[in-house]
Coordinates of C-alpha atoms and ligand atoms in Angstrom, one line a residue:
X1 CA 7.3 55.1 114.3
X2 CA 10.1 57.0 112.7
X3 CA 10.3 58.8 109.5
X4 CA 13.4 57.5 107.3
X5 CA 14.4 60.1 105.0
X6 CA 16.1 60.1 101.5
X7 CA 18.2 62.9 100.6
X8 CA 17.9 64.1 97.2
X9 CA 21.3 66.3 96.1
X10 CA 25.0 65.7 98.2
X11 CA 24.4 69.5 99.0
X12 CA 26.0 72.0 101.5
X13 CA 23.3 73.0 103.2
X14 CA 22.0 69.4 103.7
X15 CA 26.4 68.7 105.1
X16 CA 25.4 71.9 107.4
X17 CA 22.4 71.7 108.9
X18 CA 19.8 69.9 107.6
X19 CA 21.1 66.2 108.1
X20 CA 22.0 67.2 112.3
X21 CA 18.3 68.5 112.3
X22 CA 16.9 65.7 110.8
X23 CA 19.1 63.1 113.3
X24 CA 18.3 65.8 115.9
X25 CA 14.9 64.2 115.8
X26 CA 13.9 61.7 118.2
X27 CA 12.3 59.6 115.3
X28 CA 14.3 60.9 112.5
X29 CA 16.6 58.6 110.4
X30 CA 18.9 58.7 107.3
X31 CA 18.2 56.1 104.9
X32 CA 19.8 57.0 102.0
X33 CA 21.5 59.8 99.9
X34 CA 21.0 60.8 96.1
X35 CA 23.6 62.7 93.8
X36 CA 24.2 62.7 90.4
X37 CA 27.0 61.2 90.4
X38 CA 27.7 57.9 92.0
X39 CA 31.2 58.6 93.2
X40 CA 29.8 61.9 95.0
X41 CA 27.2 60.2 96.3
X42 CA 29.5 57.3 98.0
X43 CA 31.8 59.8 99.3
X44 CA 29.0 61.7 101.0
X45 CA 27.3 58.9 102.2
X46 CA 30.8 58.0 103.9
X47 CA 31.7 61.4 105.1
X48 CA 28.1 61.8 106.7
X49 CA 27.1 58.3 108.1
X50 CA 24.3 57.5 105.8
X51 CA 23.8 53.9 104.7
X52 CA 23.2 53.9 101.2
X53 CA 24.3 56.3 98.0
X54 CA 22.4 56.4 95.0
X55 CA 23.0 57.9 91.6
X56 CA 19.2 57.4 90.6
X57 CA 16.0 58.7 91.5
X58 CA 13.7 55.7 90.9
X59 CA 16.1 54.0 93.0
X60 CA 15.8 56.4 95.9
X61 CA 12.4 56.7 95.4
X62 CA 12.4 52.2 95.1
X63 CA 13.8 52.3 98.6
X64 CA 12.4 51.8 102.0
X65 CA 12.0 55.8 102.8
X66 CA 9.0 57.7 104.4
X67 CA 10.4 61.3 102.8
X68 CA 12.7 63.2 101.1
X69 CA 14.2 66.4 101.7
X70 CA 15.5 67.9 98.1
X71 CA 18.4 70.2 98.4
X72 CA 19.4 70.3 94.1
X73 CA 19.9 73.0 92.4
X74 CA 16.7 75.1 92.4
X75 CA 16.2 74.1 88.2
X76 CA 15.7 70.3 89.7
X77 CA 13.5 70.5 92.7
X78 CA 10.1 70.4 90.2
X79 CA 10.9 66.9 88.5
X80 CA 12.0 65.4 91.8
X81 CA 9.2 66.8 94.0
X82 CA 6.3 65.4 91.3
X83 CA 8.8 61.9 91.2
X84 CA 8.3 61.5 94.7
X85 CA 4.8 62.8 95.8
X86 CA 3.7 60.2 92.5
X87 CA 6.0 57.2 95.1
X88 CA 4.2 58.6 97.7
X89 CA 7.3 59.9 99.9
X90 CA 6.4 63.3 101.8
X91 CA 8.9 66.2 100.6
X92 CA 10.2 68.7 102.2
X93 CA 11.6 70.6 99.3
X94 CA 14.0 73.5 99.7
X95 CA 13.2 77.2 98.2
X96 CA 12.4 78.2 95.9
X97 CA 10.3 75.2 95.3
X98 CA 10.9 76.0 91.6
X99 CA 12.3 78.2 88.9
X100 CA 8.0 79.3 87.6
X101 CA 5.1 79.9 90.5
X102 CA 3.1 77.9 87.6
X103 CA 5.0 74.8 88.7
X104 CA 5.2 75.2 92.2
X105 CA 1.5 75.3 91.8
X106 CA 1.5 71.5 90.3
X107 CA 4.2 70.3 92.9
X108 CA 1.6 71.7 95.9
X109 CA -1.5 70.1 93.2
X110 CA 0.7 66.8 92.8
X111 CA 1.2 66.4 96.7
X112 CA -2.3 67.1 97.3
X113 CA -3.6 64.1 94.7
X114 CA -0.6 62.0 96.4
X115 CA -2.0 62.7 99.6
X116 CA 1.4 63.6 101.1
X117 CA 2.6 66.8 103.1
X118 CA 4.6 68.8 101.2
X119 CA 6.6 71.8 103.0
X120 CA 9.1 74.2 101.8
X121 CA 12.3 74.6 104.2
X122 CA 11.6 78.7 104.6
X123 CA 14.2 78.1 108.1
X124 CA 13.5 81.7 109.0
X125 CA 10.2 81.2 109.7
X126 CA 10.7 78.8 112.5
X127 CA 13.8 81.5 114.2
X128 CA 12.6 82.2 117.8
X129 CA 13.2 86.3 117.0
X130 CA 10.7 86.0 113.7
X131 CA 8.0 84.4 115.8
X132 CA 8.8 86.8 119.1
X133 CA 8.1 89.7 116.4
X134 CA 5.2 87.9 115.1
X135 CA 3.1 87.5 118.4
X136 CA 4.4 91.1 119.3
X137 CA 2.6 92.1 115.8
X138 CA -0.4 90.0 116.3
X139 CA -1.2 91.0 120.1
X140 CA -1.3 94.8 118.9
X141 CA 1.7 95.6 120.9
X142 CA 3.6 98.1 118.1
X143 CA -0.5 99.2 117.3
X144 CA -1.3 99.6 113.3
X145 CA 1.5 98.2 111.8
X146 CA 3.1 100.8 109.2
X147 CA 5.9 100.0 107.2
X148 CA 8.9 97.5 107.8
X149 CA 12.2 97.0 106.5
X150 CA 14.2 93.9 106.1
X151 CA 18.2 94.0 105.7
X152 CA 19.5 90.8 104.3
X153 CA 22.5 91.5 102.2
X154 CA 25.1 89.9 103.0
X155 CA 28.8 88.6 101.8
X156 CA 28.1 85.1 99.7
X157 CA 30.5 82.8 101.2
X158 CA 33.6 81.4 98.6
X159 CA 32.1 77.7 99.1
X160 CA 28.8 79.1 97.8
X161 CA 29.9 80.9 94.7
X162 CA 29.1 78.7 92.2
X163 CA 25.6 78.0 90.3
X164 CA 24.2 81.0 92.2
X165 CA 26.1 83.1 90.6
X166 CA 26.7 81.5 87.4
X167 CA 24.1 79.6 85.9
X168 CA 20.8 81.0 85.4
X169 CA 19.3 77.7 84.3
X170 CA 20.3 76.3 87.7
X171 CA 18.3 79.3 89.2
X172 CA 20.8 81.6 90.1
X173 CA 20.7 85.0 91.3
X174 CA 20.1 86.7 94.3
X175 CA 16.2 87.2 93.8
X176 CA 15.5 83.4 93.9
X177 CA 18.2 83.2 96.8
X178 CA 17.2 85.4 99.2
X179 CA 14.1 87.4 98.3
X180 CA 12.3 84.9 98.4
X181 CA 13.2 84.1 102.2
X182 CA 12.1 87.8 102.8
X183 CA 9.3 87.5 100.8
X184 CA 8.2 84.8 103.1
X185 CA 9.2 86.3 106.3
X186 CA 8.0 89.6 105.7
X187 CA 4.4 87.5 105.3
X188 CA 5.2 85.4 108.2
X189 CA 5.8 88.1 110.8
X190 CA 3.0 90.7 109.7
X191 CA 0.5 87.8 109.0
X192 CA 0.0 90.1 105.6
X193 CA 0.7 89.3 102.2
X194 CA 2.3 91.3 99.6
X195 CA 0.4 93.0 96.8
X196 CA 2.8 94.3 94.6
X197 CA 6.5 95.1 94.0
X198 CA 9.2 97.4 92.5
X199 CA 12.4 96.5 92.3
X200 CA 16.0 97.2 91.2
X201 CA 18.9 94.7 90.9
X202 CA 22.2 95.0 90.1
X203 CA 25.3 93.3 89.0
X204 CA 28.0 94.5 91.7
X205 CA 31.1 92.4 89.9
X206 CA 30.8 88.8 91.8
X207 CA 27.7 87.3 89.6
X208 CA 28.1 86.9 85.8
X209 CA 25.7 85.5 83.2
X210 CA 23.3 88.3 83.6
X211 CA 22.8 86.7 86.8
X212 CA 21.7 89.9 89.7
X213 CA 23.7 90.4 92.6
X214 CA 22.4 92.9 95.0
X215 CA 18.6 93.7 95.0
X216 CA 16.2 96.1 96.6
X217 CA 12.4 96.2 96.4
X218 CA 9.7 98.1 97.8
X219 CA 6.5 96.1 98.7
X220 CA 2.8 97.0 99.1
X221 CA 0.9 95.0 101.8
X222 CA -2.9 94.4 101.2
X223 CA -3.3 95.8 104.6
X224 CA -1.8 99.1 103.0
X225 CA 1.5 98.8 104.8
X226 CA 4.6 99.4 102.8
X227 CA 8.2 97.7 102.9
X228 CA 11.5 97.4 101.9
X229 CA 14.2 95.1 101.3
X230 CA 17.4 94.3 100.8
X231 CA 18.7 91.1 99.4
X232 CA 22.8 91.0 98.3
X233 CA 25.7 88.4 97.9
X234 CA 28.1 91.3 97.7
X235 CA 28.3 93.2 101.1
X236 CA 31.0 92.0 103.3
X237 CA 30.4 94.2 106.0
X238 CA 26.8 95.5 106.6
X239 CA 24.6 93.5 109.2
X240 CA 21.4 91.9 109.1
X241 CA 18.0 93.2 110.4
X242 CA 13.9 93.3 110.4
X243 CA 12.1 96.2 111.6
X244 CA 8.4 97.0 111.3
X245 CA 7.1 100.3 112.7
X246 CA 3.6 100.9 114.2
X247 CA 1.1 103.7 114.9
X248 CA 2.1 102.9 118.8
X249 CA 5.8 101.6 118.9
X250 CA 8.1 100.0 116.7
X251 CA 10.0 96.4 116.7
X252 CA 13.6 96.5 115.7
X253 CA 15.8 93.0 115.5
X254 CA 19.4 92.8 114.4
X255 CA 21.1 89.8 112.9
X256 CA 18.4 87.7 112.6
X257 CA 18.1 87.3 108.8
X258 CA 20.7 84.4 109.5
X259 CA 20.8 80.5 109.4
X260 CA 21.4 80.3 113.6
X261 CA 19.2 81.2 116.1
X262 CA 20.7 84.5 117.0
X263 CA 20.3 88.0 117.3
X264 CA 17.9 90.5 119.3
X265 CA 14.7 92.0 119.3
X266 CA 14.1 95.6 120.4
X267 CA 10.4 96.7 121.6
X268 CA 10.1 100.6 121.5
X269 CA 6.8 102.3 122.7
X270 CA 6.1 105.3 124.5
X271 CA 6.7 103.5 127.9
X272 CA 10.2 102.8 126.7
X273 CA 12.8 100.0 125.6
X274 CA 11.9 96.2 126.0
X275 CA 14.2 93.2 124.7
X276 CA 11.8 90.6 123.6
X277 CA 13.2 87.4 125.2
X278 CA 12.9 84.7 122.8
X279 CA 13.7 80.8 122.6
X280 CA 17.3 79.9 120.5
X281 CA 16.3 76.5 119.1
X282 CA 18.0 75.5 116.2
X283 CA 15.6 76.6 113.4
X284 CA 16.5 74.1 110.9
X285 CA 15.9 71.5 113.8
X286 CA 12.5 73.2 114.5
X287 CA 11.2 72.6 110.9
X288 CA 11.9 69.7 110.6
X289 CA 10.4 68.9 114.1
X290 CA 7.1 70.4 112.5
X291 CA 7.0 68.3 108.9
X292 CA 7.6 65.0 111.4
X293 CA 4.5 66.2 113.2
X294 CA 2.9 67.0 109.8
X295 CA 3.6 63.7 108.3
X296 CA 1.8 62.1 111.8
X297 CA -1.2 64.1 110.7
X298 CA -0.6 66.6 113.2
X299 CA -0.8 70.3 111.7
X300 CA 1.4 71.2 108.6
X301 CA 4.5 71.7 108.3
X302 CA 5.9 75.4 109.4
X303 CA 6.0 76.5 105.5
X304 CA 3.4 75.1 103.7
X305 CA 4.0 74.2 100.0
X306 CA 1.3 77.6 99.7
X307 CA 3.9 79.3 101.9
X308 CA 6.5 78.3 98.8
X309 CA 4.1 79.2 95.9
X310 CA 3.9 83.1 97.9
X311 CA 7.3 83.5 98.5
X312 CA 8.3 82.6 94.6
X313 CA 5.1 84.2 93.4
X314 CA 6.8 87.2 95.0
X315 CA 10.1 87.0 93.7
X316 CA 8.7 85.9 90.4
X317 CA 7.2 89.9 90.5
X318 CA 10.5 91.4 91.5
X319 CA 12.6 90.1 88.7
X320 CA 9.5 90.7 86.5
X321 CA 9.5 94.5 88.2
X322 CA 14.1 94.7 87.6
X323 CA 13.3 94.0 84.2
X324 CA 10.5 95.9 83.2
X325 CA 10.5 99.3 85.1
X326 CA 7.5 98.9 86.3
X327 CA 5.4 98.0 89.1
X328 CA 4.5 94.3 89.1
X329 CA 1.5 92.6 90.9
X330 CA 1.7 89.7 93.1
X331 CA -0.5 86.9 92.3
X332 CA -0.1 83.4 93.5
X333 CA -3.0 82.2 91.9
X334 CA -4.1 79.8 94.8
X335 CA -7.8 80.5 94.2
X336 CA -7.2 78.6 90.7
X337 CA -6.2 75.4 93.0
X338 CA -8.8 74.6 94.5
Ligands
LIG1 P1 25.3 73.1 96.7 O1 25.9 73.8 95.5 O2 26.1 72.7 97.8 O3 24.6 71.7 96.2 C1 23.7 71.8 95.1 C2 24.0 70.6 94.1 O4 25.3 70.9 93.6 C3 24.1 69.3 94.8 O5 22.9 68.7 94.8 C4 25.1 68.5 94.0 O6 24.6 67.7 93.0 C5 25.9 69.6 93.3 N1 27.3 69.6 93.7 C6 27.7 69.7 95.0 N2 29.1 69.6 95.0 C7 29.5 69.4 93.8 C8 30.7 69.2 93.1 N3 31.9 69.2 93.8 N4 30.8 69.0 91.8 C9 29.6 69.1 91.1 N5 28.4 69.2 91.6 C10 28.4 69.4 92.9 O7 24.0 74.0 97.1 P2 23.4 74.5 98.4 O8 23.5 73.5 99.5 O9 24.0 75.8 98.7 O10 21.9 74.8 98.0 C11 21.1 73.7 97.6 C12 19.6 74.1 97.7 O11 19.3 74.5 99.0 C13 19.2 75.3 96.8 O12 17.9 75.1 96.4 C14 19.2 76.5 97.8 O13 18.4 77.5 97.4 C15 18.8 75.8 99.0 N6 19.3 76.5 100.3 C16 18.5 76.8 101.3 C17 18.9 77.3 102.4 C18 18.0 77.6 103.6 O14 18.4 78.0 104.6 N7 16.7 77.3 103.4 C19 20.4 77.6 102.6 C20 21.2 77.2 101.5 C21 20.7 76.7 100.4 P3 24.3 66.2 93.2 O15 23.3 66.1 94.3 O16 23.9 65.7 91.9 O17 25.7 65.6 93.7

């Protein structure tokens, strides 16, 4: 059986990856596409190879579709998602699931009522490197882990700077662009979660609006670990990277905080230098490999709707943190879920 998808939003990243991940599939189809506007939507639907454009979500939703992966603007993706888990279509809904944690928590309530799987497309969770580093972590190999540090600022491409740097009622900002990706991975390769944050933002002269630029936080871990990160659109030059240092060795991975499966991962202990060997599947392929498996009932999807409630809970505390000064702590209020 395959899993026909709707798009909701004629969006970049859907043009750049996700549509080849989702055809990459050996039961994935392309039903139909969704844009606000009906002329956009026809001229993606011809440019990409998708049979039908749309210019309404009850007609989307009306159609013969299994799921639908929303790529709008961050300000849109709590309407849509509660619109479709209420049809009964399976979302995979990009990040941040919203602009609040308070409704991501009723998108991940709505899905569960619908009884549909609801993931959030975290790609970097599903990078070969992140999940090398993560069973290195886990078997004990770097000991107690420490402290880590995660460098993902990076130069905001022209064809990107748009609503993310103008329009905070579309979600702009670098915060909700990218900390909460680090947010997530930082949870996803230390199997921790974050218990509070200080942060600084700045404006560096691309974003406007009172929209932040360039960010760095420091995180407490509940396991006591502390990190840092970086998140910037304005830094044409520096290079990506995740480390996390141990009581017995430390793991150190360069340009991996990117949307290809790239980059390396160093293993240094007291017996010396290893390069983790790791697999180089496409990671937006690999997620979406996991939501069809998901929506066959087999295991969730590799960012649960949770996962998206953390990661913006998390960035939620670091703006909270830029504005105020202070130390802000992080609280997705699952317990009040269930
Ligand atoms: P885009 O700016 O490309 O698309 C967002 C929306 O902008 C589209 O839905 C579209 O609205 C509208 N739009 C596009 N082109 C035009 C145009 N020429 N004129 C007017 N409106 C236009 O955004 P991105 O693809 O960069 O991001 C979309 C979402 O995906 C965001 O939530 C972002 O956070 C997330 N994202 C996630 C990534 C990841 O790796 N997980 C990477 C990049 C983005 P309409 O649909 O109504 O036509």
């Amino acid at each position: 059986m395959s899993v026909k998808w709707g798009l909701i939003g004629a969006s970049t990243i859907a043009r750049q990856f996700m549509i080849d991940a989702i055809r990459a599939q050996p039961d994935g189809e392309i039903a139909a596409v969704m844009s606000s506007s009906a002329e956009r939507a026809t001229a993606y639907a011809r440019e990409n190879g998708i049979p039908a454009a749309v210019s309404n979500l009850d007609a989307l939703l009306g159609s013969d579709i299994d799921a639908v992966y929303i790529s709008t603007t961050n300000e849109l993706h709590f309407e849509q998602a509660l619109a479709a888990a209420k049809a009964g279509k399976h979302v995979l809904c990009e990040k941040p699931l919203a602009l609040t944690s308070d409704d991501a928590r009723k998108m991940v309530a709505s899905a569960k009522e619908a009884g549909i799987v609801l993931g959030t497309n975290h790609h970097l969770r599903n990078a070969g490197a992140h999940r090398a580093m993560r069973d290195a972590v886990a078997a004990g190999r770097i000991g107690n882990p420490i402290a880590a540090r995660v460098f993902h600022s990076v130069y905001l491409p022209e064809n990107l700077q748009g609503w993310r740097i103008a329009r905070p009622e579309a979600g702009g900002g670098v915060v909700l662009d990218i900390t909460v990706h680090d947010a997530d991975t930082l949870r996803f390769v230390l199997g921790d979660d974050p218990v509070e944050v200080s942060a600084f933002t700045q404006s560096a002269g691309m974003a406007g609006s009172g929209l932040e630029d360039g960010a760095m936080c420091v995180w407490r871990f509940k396991s006591g670990l502390i990190a840092q990160s970086h998140e910037g659109f304005t830094t044409r030059f520096a290079d990506t990277g995740f480390e996390v240092h141990g009581s017995q060795g430390s793991l150190i991975a360069r340009n991996v905080m990117t949307q290809q499966p790239a980059g390396s991962v160093l293993l240094r202990t007291a017996s010396g230098e290893e390069r983790l060997s790791f697999d180089r599947e496409n990671l937006y392929a690999r997620s979406v490999r996991g939501f069809h498996a998901a929506v066959r009932g087999e295991g969730q999807p590799s960012a649960t709707g949770e996962d998206g409630i953390w990661s913006l809970a998390a960035a939620e505390a670091a703006l909270q943190s830029a504005a105020s000064g202070k130390t802000v702590k992080i609280d997705p209020k699952l317990g009040s879920m269930n």
